[in-house]
Tab-separated table of C-alpha atoms in Angstrom:
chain	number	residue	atom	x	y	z
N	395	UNK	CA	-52.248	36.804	48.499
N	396	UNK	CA	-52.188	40.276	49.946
N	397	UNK	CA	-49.761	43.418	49.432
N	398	UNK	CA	-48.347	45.798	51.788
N	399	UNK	CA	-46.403	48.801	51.378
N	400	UNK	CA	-44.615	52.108	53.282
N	401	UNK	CA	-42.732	55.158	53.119
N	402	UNK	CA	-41.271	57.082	55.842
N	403	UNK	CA	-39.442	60.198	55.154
N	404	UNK	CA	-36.846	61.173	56.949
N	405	UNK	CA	-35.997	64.927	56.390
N	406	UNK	CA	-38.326	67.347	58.754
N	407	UNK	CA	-41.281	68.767	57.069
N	408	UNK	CA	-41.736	66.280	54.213
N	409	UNK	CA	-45.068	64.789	54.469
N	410	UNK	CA	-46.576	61.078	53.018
N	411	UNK	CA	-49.377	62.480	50.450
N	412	UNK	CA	-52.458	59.920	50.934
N	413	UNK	CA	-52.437	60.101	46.967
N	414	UNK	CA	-48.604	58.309	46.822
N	415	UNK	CA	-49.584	55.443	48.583
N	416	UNK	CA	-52.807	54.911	46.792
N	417	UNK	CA	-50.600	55.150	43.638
N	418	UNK	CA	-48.151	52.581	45.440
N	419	UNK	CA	-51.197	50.155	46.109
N	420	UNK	CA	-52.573	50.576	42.693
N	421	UNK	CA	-49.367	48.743	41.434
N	422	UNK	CA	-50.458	45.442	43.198
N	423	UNK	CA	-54.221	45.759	43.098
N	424	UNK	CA	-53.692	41.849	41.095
N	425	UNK	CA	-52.744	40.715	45.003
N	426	UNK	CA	-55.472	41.709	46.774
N	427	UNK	CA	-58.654	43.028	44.659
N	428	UNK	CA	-61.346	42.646	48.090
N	429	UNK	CA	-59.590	45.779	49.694
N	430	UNK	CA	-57.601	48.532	50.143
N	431	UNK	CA	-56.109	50.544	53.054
N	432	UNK	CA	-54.272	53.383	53.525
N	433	UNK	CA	-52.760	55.197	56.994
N	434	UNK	CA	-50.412	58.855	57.184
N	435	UNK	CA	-49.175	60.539	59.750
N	436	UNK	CA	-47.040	62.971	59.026
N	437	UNK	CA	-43.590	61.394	57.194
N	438	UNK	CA	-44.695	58.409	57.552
N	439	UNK	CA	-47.339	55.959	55.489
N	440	UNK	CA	-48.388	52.708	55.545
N	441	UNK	CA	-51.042	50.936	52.793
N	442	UNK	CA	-52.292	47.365	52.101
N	443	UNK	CA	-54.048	45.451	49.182
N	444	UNK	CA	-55.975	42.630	50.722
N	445	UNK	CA	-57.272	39.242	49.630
N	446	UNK	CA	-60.079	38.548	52.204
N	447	UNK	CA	-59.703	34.989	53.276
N	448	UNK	CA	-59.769	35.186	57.225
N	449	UNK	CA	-62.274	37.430	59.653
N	450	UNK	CA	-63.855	38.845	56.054
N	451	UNK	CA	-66.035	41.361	57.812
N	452	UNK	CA	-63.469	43.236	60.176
N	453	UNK	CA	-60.620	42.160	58.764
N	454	UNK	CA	-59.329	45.828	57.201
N	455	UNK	CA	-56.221	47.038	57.846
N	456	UNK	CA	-54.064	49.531	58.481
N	457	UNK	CA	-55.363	48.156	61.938
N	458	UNK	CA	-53.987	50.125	65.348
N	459	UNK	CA	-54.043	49.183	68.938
N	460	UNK	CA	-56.498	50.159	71.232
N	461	UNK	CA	-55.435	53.466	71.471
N	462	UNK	CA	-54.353	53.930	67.897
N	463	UNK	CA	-50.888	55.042	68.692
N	464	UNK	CA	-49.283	52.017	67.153
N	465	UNK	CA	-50.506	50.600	63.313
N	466	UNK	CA	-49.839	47.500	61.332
N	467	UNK	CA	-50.029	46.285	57.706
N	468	UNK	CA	-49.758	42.829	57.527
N	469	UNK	CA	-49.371	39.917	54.604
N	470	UNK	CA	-49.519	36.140	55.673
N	471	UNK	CA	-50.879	34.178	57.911
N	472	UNK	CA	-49.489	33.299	61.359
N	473	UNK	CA	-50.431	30.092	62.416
N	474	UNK	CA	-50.053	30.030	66.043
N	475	UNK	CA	-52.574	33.153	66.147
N	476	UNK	CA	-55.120	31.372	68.869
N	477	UNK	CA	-52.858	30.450	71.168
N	478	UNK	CA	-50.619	33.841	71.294
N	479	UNK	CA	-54.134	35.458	71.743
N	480	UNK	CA	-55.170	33.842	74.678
N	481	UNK	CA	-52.311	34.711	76.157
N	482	UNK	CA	-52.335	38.585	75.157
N	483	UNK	CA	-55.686	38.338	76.609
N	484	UNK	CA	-54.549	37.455	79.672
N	485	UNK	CA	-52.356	40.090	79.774
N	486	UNK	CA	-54.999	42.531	79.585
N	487	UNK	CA	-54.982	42.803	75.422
N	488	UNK	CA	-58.437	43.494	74.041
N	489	UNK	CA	-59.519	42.476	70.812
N	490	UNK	CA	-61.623	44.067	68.388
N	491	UNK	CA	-60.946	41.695	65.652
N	492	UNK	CA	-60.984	38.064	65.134
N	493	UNK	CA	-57.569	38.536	62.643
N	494	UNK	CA	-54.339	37.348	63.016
N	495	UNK	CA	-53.060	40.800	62.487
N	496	UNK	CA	-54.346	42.166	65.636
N	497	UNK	CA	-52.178	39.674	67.554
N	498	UNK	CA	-48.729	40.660	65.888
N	499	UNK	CA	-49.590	44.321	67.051
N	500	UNK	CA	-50.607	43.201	70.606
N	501	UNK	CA	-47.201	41.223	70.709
N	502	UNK	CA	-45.343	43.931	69.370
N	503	UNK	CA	-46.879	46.510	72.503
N	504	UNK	CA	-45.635	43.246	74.665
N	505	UNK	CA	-42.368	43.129	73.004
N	506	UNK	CA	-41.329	45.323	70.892
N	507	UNK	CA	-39.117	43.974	67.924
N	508	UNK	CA	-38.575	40.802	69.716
N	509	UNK	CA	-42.201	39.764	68.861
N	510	UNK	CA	-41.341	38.202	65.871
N	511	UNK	CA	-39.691	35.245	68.009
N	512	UNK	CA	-43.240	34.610	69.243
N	513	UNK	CA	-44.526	34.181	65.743
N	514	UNK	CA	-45.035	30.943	63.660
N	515	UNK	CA	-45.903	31.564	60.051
N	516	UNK	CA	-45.610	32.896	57.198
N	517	UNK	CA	-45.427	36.837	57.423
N	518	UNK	CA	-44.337	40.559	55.972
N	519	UNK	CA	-45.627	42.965	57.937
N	520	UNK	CA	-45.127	46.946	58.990
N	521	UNK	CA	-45.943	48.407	61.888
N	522	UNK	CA	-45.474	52.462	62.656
N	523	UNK	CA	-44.779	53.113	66.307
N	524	UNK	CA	-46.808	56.992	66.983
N	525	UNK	CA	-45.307	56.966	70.859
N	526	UNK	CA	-41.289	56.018	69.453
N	527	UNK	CA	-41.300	57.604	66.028
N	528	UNK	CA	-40.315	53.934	64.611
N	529	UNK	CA	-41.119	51.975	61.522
N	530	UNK	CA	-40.681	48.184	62.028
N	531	UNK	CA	-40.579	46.186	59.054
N	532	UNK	CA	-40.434	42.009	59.399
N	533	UNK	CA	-40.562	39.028	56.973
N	534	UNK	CA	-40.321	35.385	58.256
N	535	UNK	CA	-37.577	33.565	58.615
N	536	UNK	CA	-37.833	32.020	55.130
N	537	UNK	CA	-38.740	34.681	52.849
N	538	UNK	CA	-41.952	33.280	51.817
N	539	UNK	CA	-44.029	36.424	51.905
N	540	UNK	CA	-41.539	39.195	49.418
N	541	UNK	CA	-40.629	42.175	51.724
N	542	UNK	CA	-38.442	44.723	49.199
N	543	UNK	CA	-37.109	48.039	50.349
N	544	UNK	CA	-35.379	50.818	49.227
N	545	UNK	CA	-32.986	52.585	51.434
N	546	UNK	CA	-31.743	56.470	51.028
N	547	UNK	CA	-30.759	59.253	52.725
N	548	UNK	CA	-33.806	60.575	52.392
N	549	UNK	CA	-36.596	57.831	52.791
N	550	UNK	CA	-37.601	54.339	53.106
N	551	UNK	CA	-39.660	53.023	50.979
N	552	UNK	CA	-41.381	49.048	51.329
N	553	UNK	CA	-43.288	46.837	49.475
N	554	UNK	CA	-44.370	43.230	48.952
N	555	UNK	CA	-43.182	43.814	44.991
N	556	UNK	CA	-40.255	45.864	43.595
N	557	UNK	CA	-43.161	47.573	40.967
N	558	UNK	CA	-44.344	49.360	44.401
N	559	UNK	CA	-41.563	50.846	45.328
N	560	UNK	CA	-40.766	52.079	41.339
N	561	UNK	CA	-44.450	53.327	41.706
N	562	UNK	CA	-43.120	56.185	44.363
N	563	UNK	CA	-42.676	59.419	42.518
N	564	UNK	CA	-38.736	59.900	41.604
N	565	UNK	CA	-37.725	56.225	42.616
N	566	UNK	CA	-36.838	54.479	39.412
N	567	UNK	CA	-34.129	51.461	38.990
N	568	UNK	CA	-30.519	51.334	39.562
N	569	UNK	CA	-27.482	48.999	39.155
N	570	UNK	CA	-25.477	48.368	42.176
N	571	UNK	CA	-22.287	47.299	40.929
N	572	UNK	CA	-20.746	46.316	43.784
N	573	UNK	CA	-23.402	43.977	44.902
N	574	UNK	CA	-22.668	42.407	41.198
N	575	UNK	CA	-20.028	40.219	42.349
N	576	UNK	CA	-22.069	38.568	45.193
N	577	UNK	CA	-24.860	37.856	42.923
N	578	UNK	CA	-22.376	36.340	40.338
N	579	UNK	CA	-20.637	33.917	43.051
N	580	UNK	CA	-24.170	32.888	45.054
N	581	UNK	CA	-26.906	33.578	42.543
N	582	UNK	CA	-28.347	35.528	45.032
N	583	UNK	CA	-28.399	38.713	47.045
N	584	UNK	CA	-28.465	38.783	50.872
């Protein structure tokens, strides 16, 4: 079990402090207690909690691309992963890493937000685009690994629990009455 989490800002000039997300992975150290990554630029920041299970030694993320200009947090495990590989390889992909990870953010480079068709697992991942200005968050199909958000005016703010996103200076809870309904006809929110 790993942990992921984000913020991107959206009015000019406000900067992601290094110290928020640390704050932000702090409140799921329990999911991954081997390591912990952190990656700002600018209004946007991206962080990770990580169990080490697969490629232990250079397995650390926030991991980029070759040229760093696009970086991923990931949580899951994507089973296809040596397959999809080979063929980014073949396509002139290089890899510094023997993780799964690395292959979601080759796909992505390959294509775009349509790489999570190419993907069989189980997943939550972010990736921050440098060359577009975009954030791309994903979960799988199924919801196994948690993806939250939080959506304002004035941010975005991720996480694998809803404690991370509380854990951002000024967020706090709220009732969303008219989402009440829904939840008391399906049990559920979409």
């Amino acid at each position: 079990m790993c942990g992921i989490t984000g913020v991107m800002q959206f009015q000019d000039g406000v900067r992601v402090e290094p110290e928020t997300l640390r704050q932000m992975c702090d409140a799921m150290v329990h999911r991954g207690p081997d390591d912990e990554g952190i990656y700002t630029a600018g209004s946007v920041g991206i962080g990770m909690r990580r169990l080490s299970i697969v490629d232990l030694a250079t397995g650390h993320q926030p991991l980029s691309n070759e040229d760093g200009t696009v970086w991923i947090v990931f949580n899951g495990e994507i089973y296809n992963h040596t397959s999809l590989r080979e063929k980014l390889q073949s396509l002139g992909h290089q890899y510094r890493t023997h993780s799964d990870t690395e292959t979601i953010i080759h796909l992505y480079e390959e294509y775009g937000p349509d790489c999570v068709q190419h993907l069989r697992g189980m997943f939550a991942f972010a990736i921050w685009d440098q060359r577009r200005q975009r954030l791309f968050i994903a979960r799988d199909r199924l919801g196994i690994k948690p993806l939250y958000y939080q959506l304002t005016s004035q941010r975005i703010i991720l996480g694998s629990e809803i404690k991370v996103i509380l854990a951002f200076p000024g967020s706090g809870p709220g009732f969303d009455r008219a989402a009440l309904p829904e939840y008391l006809a399906f049990g559920y929110l979409s």
